């Protein structure tokens, strides 16, 4: 496999920088500083130190005995990104980018958020480092994720509602980029996934690979070999690339799971690689959901964190060379997996992660008991409890365990 | 034929299909009559990263009406038939061009009488293949420089064709009350490196700003201010008995913006 991205930020045909001219210099500055930082031992040590002492890394690798028994196939392990400070893998990247912003002398952060996890992570690191933080969030997502909106405000961030388009992550990202165009002289744009123009996909991957690096060591220590299959959910794809990247050269099956929403044969899904075509979104060439005239389509998923019409360009590349297989899980499959994990293991996953659980269970069932499946449990589901209540038709106060 | 224009240039921008394709043709005729030197025709896009709310809203209106990139290009053909003679530059984001196919895009644009192309999310580094293709079809790819371009100015200016588009200030398109104090210095620097006329756009909305800018560059682009005017007049522009008066009002507004360019310049 060739080394990606190349000097133009390309992963094969994908990636690059498709942005207004105004942003070219800020991107070049970030690129230069990132390369210096990644080669700087003291930067890496500070990053690791904060991950350990502030976020709580390394996160555990948890064997799921009850789930394994119930499924009746391969052994299922969970990489517990849900146990990070703020509840998801997003904090890894937020800490890394905030450190870089600090190195560049920027004290104002811009972020976009869908489910609110990246917004919360950005607001958290802004508070930790004494920076200002402005978070763009679609009005629809604000409704779906009011708890996270409140958390961001508690942390001192300004949450800006976005009313364009479908009022979800795509529109929040547009607005964040437009705001950055106007304020790039003193603001650092902290992108929440492996999307956007070069060097963001590379940068976010480098700050998320800690997931896969840790998992590899932990798995070897526990099982004495690598997992047979690794499964992770893919919206933009940052937890997935963080998990997959250290295993790309190994003999491990890697499976990304996109949101199939109400079904990939309906218009209501976010299965970008499965159903999308090549194009440019938010500054990068990748697969995206679009109509025949190149207008970007509104995606749909029960998970606000997955309904993004594009995908990280490195995933597009890995799909194109066949190194990672991308599949999808519907809302209903994710909801069932959400309940299954909660009730077998006492772990409530983020509904994003539940998509990975759904597919992993399906795969594990077909595998022999001496094989292993590792799931990247990207976040915890506290934020999704209300969504689940609504989806399961539960009324306030009703016993949720009896529903569904 | 390469785009050849003589300063000072008044370059208005409107969105194809806002509020309807028919009205766009009438507005183009009015702009030419009101003294436009080049027309920038915006292709509506769902996710316009370089545009502010005014143009976003116009794009949404046009998309709701069924406008597409091929239809916008064909609208140029219609404009030519109805007597629009000034050069027309297509302003489109890159993704619609990719989906139409780059070669088909240039072929259709050439066939319909377009004179150039401007793609705000295709920076210099990504633009070489398209620039070469444009040359084959005689359609220059208009380059942009921004206040952040700094060391990039020389490189971009040296490849500029037609005219060089200077972004006045940080930010997206939209009316601005004040332009940066450093704009004059920036434009003078760009002019030093440019072999083609230098036009400035983004935020220009008053005759006073036009008068000030003509001292330091070769032309001005006015977009959001005109699009806002179209928005105000949209209902009247769509009523057969009110359209003529509304178009006349639009033309008068355009003339007031272009007027300072036609007056003698103090230091040119």
PDB file of C-alpha atoms in Angstrom, chain A residues 15-244:
ATOM      1  CA  UNK A  15      -8.707  14.368  -0.639  1.00  0.00           C
ATOM      2  CA  UNK A  16      -7.003  17.573  -1.769  1.00  0.00           C
ATOM      3  CA  UNK A  17      -7.929  21.159  -1.016  1.00  0.00           C
ATOM      4  CA  UNK A  18     -11.075  22.521  -2.649  1.00  0.00           C
ATOM      5  CA  UNK A  19     -11.642  25.705  -0.718  1.00  0.00           C
ATOM      6  CA  UNK A  20     -11.943  29.443  -1.357  1.00  0.00           C
ATOM      7  CA  UNK A  21      -8.553  31.062  -1.977  1.00  0.00           C
ATOM      8  CA  UNK A  22      -8.809  32.902   1.354  1.00  0.00           C
ATOM      9  CA  UNK A  23      -8.336  29.608   3.223  1.00  0.00           C
ATOM     10  CA  UNK A  24      -5.287  28.383   1.310  1.00  0.00           C
ATOM     11  CA  UNK A  25      -2.794  30.218   3.513  1.00  0.00           C
ATOM     12  CA  UNK A  26      -4.430  29.158   6.806  1.00  0.00           C
ATOM     13  CA  UNK A  27      -4.380  25.559   5.550  1.00  0.00           C
ATOM     14  CA  UNK A  28      -0.723  25.809   4.560  1.00  0.00           C
ATOM     15  CA  UNK A  29       0.088  27.231   7.975  1.00  0.00           C
ATOM     16  CA  UNK A  30      -1.695  24.389   9.755  1.00  0.00           C
ATOM     17  CA  UNK A  31      -0.003  21.851   7.503  1.00  0.00           C
ATOM     18  CA  UNK A  32       3.455  23.223   8.255  1.00  0.00           C
ATOM     19  CA  UNK A  33       2.836  23.415  11.991  1.00  0.00           C
ATOM     20  CA  UNK A  34       1.285  19.948  12.103  1.00  0.00           C
ATOM     21  CA  UNK A  35       4.333  18.394  10.465  1.00  0.00           C
ATOM     22  CA  UNK A  36       6.603  20.156  12.937  1.00  0.00           C
ATOM     23  CA  UNK A  37       4.416  19.139  15.880  1.00  0.00           C
ATOM     24  CA  UNK A  38       4.231  15.496  14.842  1.00  0.00           C
ATOM     25  CA  UNK A  39       8.026  15.408  14.650  1.00  0.00           C
ATOM     26  CA  UNK A  40       8.386  17.137  18.009  1.00  0.00           C
ATOM     27  CA  UNK A  41       8.807  14.726  20.916  1.00  0.00           C
ATOM     28  CA  UNK A  42       7.715  17.291  23.494  1.00  0.00           C
ATOM     29  CA  UNK A  43       4.453  17.906  21.610  1.00  0.00           C
ATOM     30  CA  UNK A  44       3.727  14.196  21.481  1.00  0.00           C
ATOM     31  CA  UNK A  45       4.515  13.804  25.166  1.00  0.00           C
ATOM     32  CA  UNK A  46       2.209  16.643  26.140  1.00  0.00           C
ATOM     33  CA  UNK A  47      -0.558  15.157  23.986  1.00  0.00           C
ATOM     34  CA  UNK A  48      -0.121  11.734  25.628  1.00  0.00           C
ATOM     35  CA  UNK A  49       0.103  13.295  29.089  1.00  0.00           C
ATOM     36  CA  UNK A  50      -3.214  15.107  28.648  1.00  0.00           C
ATOM     37  CA  UNK A  51      -4.842  11.991  27.204  1.00  0.00           C
ATOM     38  CA  UNK A  52      -3.733  10.023  30.263  1.00  0.00           C
ATOM     39  CA  UNK A  53      -4.339  12.476  33.045  1.00  0.00           C
ATOM     40  CA  UNK A  54      -7.287  14.437  31.697  1.00  0.00           C
ATOM     41  CA  UNK A  55      -9.175  12.112  29.381  1.00  0.00           C
ATOM     42  CA  UNK A  56      -8.438   8.825  31.102  1.00  0.00           C
ATOM     43  CA  UNK A  57      -6.483   6.896  28.500  1.00  0.00           C
ATOM     44  CA  UNK A  58      -5.677   4.200  27.788  1.00  0.00           C
ATOM     45  CA  UNK A  59      -9.313   3.198  27.525  1.00  0.00           C
ATOM     46  CA  UNK A  60      -9.974  -0.457  28.416  1.00  0.00           C
ATOM     47  CA  UNK A  61     -10.364  -3.352  26.058  1.00  0.00           C
ATOM     48  CA  UNK A  62     -13.420  -5.180  27.358  1.00  0.00           C
ATOM     49  CA  UNK A  63     -14.312  -8.775  26.574  1.00  0.00           C
ATOM     50  CA  UNK A  64     -18.101  -9.110  26.185  1.00  0.00           C
ATOM     51  CA  UNK A  65     -18.819 -12.631  27.523  1.00  0.00           C
ATOM     52  CA  UNK A  66     -22.602 -12.390  27.715  1.00  0.00           C
ATOM     53  CA  UNK A  67     -22.953 -10.891  24.269  1.00  0.00           C
ATOM     54  CA  UNK A  68     -20.549 -13.504  22.907  1.00  0.00           C
ATOM     55  CA  UNK A  69     -22.583 -16.292  24.516  1.00  0.00           C
ATOM     56  CA  UNK A  70     -25.856 -14.889  23.247  1.00  0.00           C
ATOM     57  CA  UNK A  71     -24.575 -14.457  19.713  1.00  0.00           C
ATOM     58  CA  UNK A  72     -22.922 -17.848  19.688  1.00  0.00           C
ATOM     59  CA  UNK A  73     -19.911 -17.345  17.459  1.00  0.00           C
ATOM     60  CA  UNK A  74     -16.639 -15.474  17.592  1.00  0.00           C
ATOM     61  CA  UNK A  75     -15.460 -13.812  20.796  1.00  0.00           C
ATOM     62  CA  UNK A  76     -16.530 -10.157  20.900  1.00  0.00           C
ATOM     63  CA  UNK A  77     -14.300  -7.461  22.348  1.00  0.00           C
ATOM     64  CA  UNK A  78     -15.043  -3.770  22.794  1.00  0.00           C
ATOM     65  CA  UNK A  79     -12.540  -0.925  22.620  1.00  0.00           C
ATOM     66  CA  UNK A  80     -14.059   1.386  25.176  1.00  0.00           C
ATOM     67  CA  UNK A  81     -13.854   4.890  23.720  1.00  0.00           C
ATOM     68  CA  UNK A  82     -17.103   5.489  25.606  1.00  0.00           C
ATOM     69  CA  UNK A  83     -15.037   5.695  28.780  1.00  0.00           C
ATOM     70  CA  UNK A  84     -13.142   8.764  27.620  1.00  0.00           C
ATOM     71  CA  UNK A  85     -13.745  12.084  29.335  1.00  0.00           C
ATOM     72  CA  UNK A  86     -16.814  13.676  27.677  1.00  0.00           C
ATOM     73  CA  UNK A  87     -18.012  10.262  26.560  1.00  0.00           C
ATOM     74  CA  UNK A  88     -16.532   9.594  23.147  1.00  0.00           C
ATOM     75  CA  UNK A  89     -13.400   9.311  21.024  1.00  0.00           C
ATOM     76  CA  UNK A  90     -13.901  12.924  19.894  1.00  0.00           C
ATOM     77  CA  UNK A  91     -11.834  14.200  22.820  1.00  0.00           C
ATOM     78  CA  UNK A  92      -8.628  12.604  21.427  1.00  0.00           C
ATOM     79  CA  UNK A  93      -8.789  14.808  18.361  1.00  0.00           C
ATOM     80  CA  UNK A  94      -9.991  17.879  20.237  1.00  0.00           C
ATOM     81  CA  UNK A  95      -7.001  17.702  22.584  1.00  0.00           C
ATOM     82  CA  UNK A  96      -4.612  17.270  19.667  1.00  0.00           C
ATOM     83  CA  UNK A  97      -6.024  20.152  17.655  1.00  0.00           C
ATOM     84  CA  UNK A  98      -6.254  22.443  20.685  1.00  0.00           C
ATOM     85  CA  UNK A  99      -2.575  21.786  21.397  1.00  0.00           C
ATOM     86  CA  UNK A 100      -1.776  22.629  17.797  1.00  0.00           C
ATOM     87  CA  UNK A 101      -3.903  25.794  17.957  1.00  0.00           C
ATOM     88  CA  UNK A 102      -2.022  26.786  21.117  1.00  0.00           C
ATOM     89  CA  UNK A 103       1.300  26.181  19.357  1.00  0.00           C
ATOM     90  CA  UNK A 104       0.115  28.487  16.564  1.00  0.00           C
ATOM     91  CA  UNK A 105      -0.879  31.197  19.040  1.00  0.00           C
ATOM     92  CA  UNK A 106      -4.616  30.922  18.268  1.00  0.00           C
ATOM     93  CA  UNK A 107      -6.959  31.350  21.198  1.00  0.00           C
ATOM     94  CA  UNK A 108     -10.297  31.114  19.472  1.00  0.00           C
ATOM     95  CA  UNK A 109     -11.731  27.828  18.307  1.00  0.00           C
ATOM     96  CA  UNK A 110     -14.449  27.211  15.727  1.00  0.00           C
ATOM     97  CA  UNK A 111     -16.181  23.837  15.663  1.00  0.00           C
ATOM     98  CA  UNK A 112     -19.162  22.205  14.011  1.00  0.00           C
ATOM     99  CA  UNK A 113     -21.138  19.409  15.550  1.00  0.00           C
ATOM    100  CA  UNK A 114     -23.875  16.949  14.673  1.00  0.00           C
ATOM    101  CA  UNK A 115     -24.691  14.794  17.676  1.00  0.00           C
ATOM    102  CA  UNK A 116     -22.925  17.296  19.857  1.00  0.00           C
ATOM    103  CA  UNK A 117     -20.052  15.017  20.882  1.00  0.00           C
ATOM    104  CA  UNK A 118     -17.440  16.976  18.962  1.00  0.00           C
ATOM    105  CA  UNK A 119     -18.994  20.241  20.119  1.00  0.00           C
ATOM    106  CA  UNK A 120     -18.760  19.090  23.721  1.00  0.00           C
ATOM    107  CA  UNK A 121     -15.174  17.919  23.188  1.00  0.00           C
ATOM    108  CA  UNK A 122     -14.238  21.255  21.594  1.00  0.00           C
ATOM    109  CA  UNK A 123     -15.966  23.234  24.358  1.00  0.00           C
ATOM    110  CA  UNK A 124     -14.203  21.077  26.947  1.00  0.00           C
ATOM    111  CA  UNK A 125     -10.703  21.572  25.598  1.00  0.00           C
ATOM    112  CA  UNK A 126     -11.408  25.280  25.096  1.00  0.00           C
ATOM    113  CA  UNK A 127     -12.244  25.536  28.792  1.00  0.00           C
ATOM    114  CA  UNK A 128      -9.206  23.434  29.701  1.00  0.00           C
ATOM    115  CA  UNK A 129      -6.806  25.568  27.648  1.00  0.00           C
ATOM    116  CA  UNK A 130      -8.500  28.908  28.350  1.00  0.00           C
ATOM    117  CA  UNK A 131      -9.683  29.481  24.800  1.00  0.00           C
ATOM    118  CA  UNK A 132     -12.895  30.883  23.320  1.00  0.00           C
ATOM    119  CA  UNK A 133     -15.089  28.429  21.472  1.00  0.00           C
ATOM    120  CA  UNK A 134     -17.899  28.915  18.994  1.00  0.00           C
ATOM    121  CA  UNK A 135     -19.829  25.823  17.914  1.00  0.00           C
ATOM    122  CA  UNK A 136     -22.074  25.675  14.844  1.00  0.00           C
ATOM    123  CA  UNK A 137     -24.930  23.230  15.096  1.00  0.00           C
ATOM    124  CA  UNK A 138     -27.964  22.631  12.893  1.00  0.00           C
ATOM    125  CA  UNK A 139     -31.306  23.610  14.424  1.00  0.00           C
ATOM    126  CA  UNK A 140     -32.618  20.092  13.894  1.00  0.00           C
ATOM    127  CA  UNK A 141     -29.648  18.607  15.766  1.00  0.00           C
ATOM    128  CA  UNK A 142     -30.087  21.191  18.531  1.00  0.00           C
ATOM    129  CA  UNK A 143     -33.582  19.791  19.011  1.00  0.00           C
ATOM    130  CA  UNK A 144     -32.398  16.178  18.906  1.00  0.00           C
ATOM    131  CA  UNK A 145     -29.473  16.745  21.256  1.00  0.00           C
ATOM    132  CA  UNK A 146     -30.556  19.376  23.752  1.00  0.00           C
ATOM    133  CA  UNK A 147     -28.570  17.785  26.557  1.00  0.00           C
ATOM    134  CA  UNK A 148     -25.305  18.200  24.657  1.00  0.00           C
ATOM    135  CA  UNK A 149     -26.237  21.774  23.720  1.00  0.00           C
ATOM    136  CA  UNK A 150     -26.673  22.540  27.389  1.00  0.00           C
ATOM    137  CA  UNK A 151     -23.351  20.867  28.202  1.00  0.00           C
ATOM    138  CA  UNK A 152     -21.556  23.034  25.640  1.00  0.00           C
ATOM    139  CA  UNK A 153     -23.084  26.155  27.121  1.00  0.00           C
ATOM    140  CA  UNK A 154     -22.161  25.043  30.642  1.00  0.00           C
ATOM    141  CA  UNK A 155     -18.594  24.677  29.431  1.00  0.00           C
ATOM    142  CA  UNK A 156     -18.645  28.274  28.252  1.00  0.00           C
ATOM    143  CA  UNK A 157     -18.985  27.778  24.513  1.00  0.00           C
ATOM    144  CA  UNK A 158     -21.238  29.793  22.260  1.00  0.00           C
ATOM    145  CA  UNK A 159     -23.610  27.559  20.293  1.00  0.00           C
ATOM    146  CA  UNK A 160     -24.754  29.073  16.999  1.00  0.00           C
ATOM    147  CA  UNK A 161     -27.927  27.548  15.521  1.00  0.00           C
ATOM    148  CA  UNK A 162     -27.765  26.937  11.764  1.00  0.00           C
ATOM    149  CA  UNK A 163     -31.028  27.227   9.877  1.00  0.00           C
ATOM    150  CA  UNK A 164     -29.947  26.483   6.292  1.00  0.00           C
ATOM    151  CA  UNK A 165     -30.566  23.204   4.425  1.00  0.00           C
ATOM    152  CA  UNK A 166     -31.711  20.262   6.496  1.00  0.00           C
ATOM    153  CA  UNK A 167     -30.405  22.041   9.615  1.00  0.00           C
ATOM    154  CA  UNK A 168     -28.022  19.200  10.426  1.00  0.00           C
ATOM    155  CA  UNK A 169     -24.290  18.482  10.355  1.00  0.00           C
ATOM    156  CA  UNK A 170     -23.712  19.284   6.669  1.00  0.00           C
ATOM    157  CA  UNK A 171     -25.190  22.741   7.122  1.00  0.00           C
ATOM    158  CA  UNK A 172     -23.349  23.335  10.391  1.00  0.00           C
ATOM    159  CA  UNK A 173     -20.110  22.446   8.586  1.00  0.00           C
ATOM    160  CA  UNK A 174     -20.864  24.863   5.739  1.00  0.00           C
ATOM    161  CA  UNK A 175     -21.524  27.609   8.241  1.00  0.00           C
ATOM    162  CA  UNK A 176     -18.383  26.826  10.247  1.00  0.00           C
ATOM    163  CA  UNK A 177     -16.282  27.021   7.083  1.00  0.00           C
ATOM    164  CA  UNK A 178     -17.934  30.290   6.036  1.00  0.00           C
ATOM    165  CA  UNK A 179     -17.264  31.718   9.496  1.00  0.00           C
ATOM    166  CA  UNK A 180     -13.662  30.568   9.270  1.00  0.00           C
ATOM    167  CA  UNK A 181     -13.257  32.321   5.884  1.00  0.00           C
ATOM    168  CA  UNK A 182     -14.180  35.552   7.646  1.00  0.00           C
ATOM    169  CA  UNK A 183     -12.127  34.950  10.804  1.00  0.00           C
ATOM    170  CA  UNK A 184      -9.174  32.866   9.706  1.00  0.00           C
ATOM    171  CA  UNK A 185      -6.668  35.452  10.909  1.00  0.00           C
ATOM    172  CA  UNK A 186      -7.247  34.720  14.597  1.00  0.00           C
ATOM    173  CA  UNK A 187      -9.433  31.590  14.759  1.00  0.00           C
ATOM    174  CA  UNK A 188      -8.472  27.936  14.542  1.00  0.00           C
ATOM    175  CA  UNK A 189     -11.057  25.687  12.900  1.00  0.00           C
ATOM    176  CA  UNK A 190     -11.249  22.419  14.785  1.00  0.00           C
ATOM    177  CA  UNK A 191     -12.849  19.892  12.425  1.00  0.00           C
ATOM    178  CA  UNK A 192     -14.482  16.969  14.225  1.00  0.00           C
ATOM    179  CA  UNK A 193     -13.873  14.160  11.775  1.00  0.00           C
ATOM    180  CA  UNK A 194     -11.444  12.945   9.109  1.00  0.00           C
ATOM    181  CA  UNK A 195     -13.150  15.171   6.560  1.00  0.00           C
ATOM    182  CA  UNK A 196     -12.437  18.595   5.080  1.00  0.00           C
ATOM    183  CA  UNK A 197      -9.481  19.899   3.072  1.00  0.00           C
ATOM    184  CA  UNK A 198      -5.900  18.700   3.547  1.00  0.00           C
ATOM    185  CA  UNK A 199      -4.355  18.534   6.131  1.00  0.00           C
ATOM    186  CA  UNK A 200      -7.464  17.858   8.240  1.00  0.00           C
ATOM    187  CA  UNK A 201      -8.079  14.223   7.230  1.00  0.00           C
ATOM    188  CA  UNK A 202      -4.438  13.425   7.977  1.00  0.00           C
ATOM    189  CA  UNK A 203      -4.361  15.501  11.159  1.00  0.00           C
ATOM    190  CA  UNK A 204      -7.504  13.972  12.628  1.00  0.00           C
ATOM    191  CA  UNK A 205      -6.252  10.492  11.736  1.00  0.00           C
ATOM    192  CA  UNK A 206      -2.968  11.167  13.528  1.00  0.00           C
ATOM    193  CA  UNK A 207      -4.840  12.318  16.650  1.00  0.00           C
ATOM    194  CA  UNK A 208      -7.229   9.348  16.527  1.00  0.00           C
ATOM    195  CA  UNK A 209      -4.794   6.550  15.732  1.00  0.00           C
ATOM    196  CA  UNK A 210      -4.198   6.283  19.459  1.00  0.00           C
ATOM    197  CA  UNK A 211      -7.368   4.125  19.481  1.00  0.00           C
ATOM    198  CA  UNK A 212      -5.916   1.509  17.152  1.00  0.00           C
ATOM    199  CA  UNK A 213      -2.393   1.725  18.584  1.00  0.00           C
ATOM    200  CA  UNK A 214      -3.694   0.997  22.069  1.00  0.00           C
ATOM    201  CA  UNK A 215      -6.143  -1.648  20.895  1.00  0.00           C
ATOM    202  CA  UNK A 216      -3.400  -3.514  19.065  1.00  0.00           C
ATOM    203  CA  UNK A 217      -1.185  -3.722  22.148  1.00  0.00           C
ATOM    204  CA  UNK A 218      -4.080  -4.608  24.419  1.00  0.00           C
ATOM    205  CA  UNK A 219      -5.404  -7.262  22.093  1.00  0.00           C
ATOM    206  CA  UNK A 220      -2.008  -8.892  21.662  1.00  0.00           C
ATOM    207  CA  UNK A 221      -1.524  -8.922  25.428  1.00  0.00           C
ATOM    208  CA  UNK A 222      -4.957 -10.445  25.958  1.00  0.00           C
ATOM    209  CA  UNK A 223      -5.258 -12.918  23.100  1.00  0.00           C
ATOM    210  CA  UNK A 224      -1.682 -13.283  21.928  1.00  0.00           C
ATOM    211  CA  UNK A 225      -2.752 -12.520  18.369  1.00  0.00           C
ATOM    212  CA  UNK A 226      -4.552  -9.837  16.392  1.00  0.00           C
ATOM    213  CA  UNK A 227      -8.349  -9.801  16.044  1.00  0.00           C
ATOM    214  CA  UNK A 228      -9.781 -11.503  12.962  1.00  0.00           C
ATOM    215  CA  UNK A 229     -12.262  -8.717  12.299  1.00  0.00           C
ATOM    216  CA  UNK A 230     -12.475  -5.103  13.429  1.00  0.00           C
ATOM    217  CA  UNK A 231     -15.739  -3.206  13.072  1.00  0.00           C
ATOM    218  CA  UNK A 232     -16.330   0.545  13.462  1.00  0.00           C
ATOM    219  CA  UNK A 233     -19.120   2.923  12.523  1.00  0.00           C
ATOM    220  CA  UNK A 234     -18.517   5.508   9.795  1.00  0.00           C
ATOM    221  CA  UNK A 235     -20.137   8.908   9.506  1.00  0.00           C
ATOM    222  CA  UNK A 236     -17.223  11.167   8.645  1.00  0.00           C
ATOM    223  CA  UNK A 237     -15.182   8.246   9.904  1.00  0.00           C
ATOM    224  CA  UNK A 238     -12.774   9.446  12.589  1.00  0.00           C
ATOM    225  CA  UNK A 239     -13.200   6.650  15.124  1.00  0.00           C
ATOM    226  CA  UNK A 240     -13.016   4.139  12.291  1.00  0.00           C
ATOM    227  CA  UNK A 241      -9.833   5.524  10.762  1.00  0.00           C
ATOM    228  CA  UNK A 242      -8.303   5.868  14.229  1.00  0.00           C
ATOM    229  CA  UNK A 243      -9.042   2.225  14.887  1.00  0.00           C
ATOM    230  CA  UNK A 244      -8.199   0.881  11.399  1.00  0.00           C
TER     231      UNK A 244
END
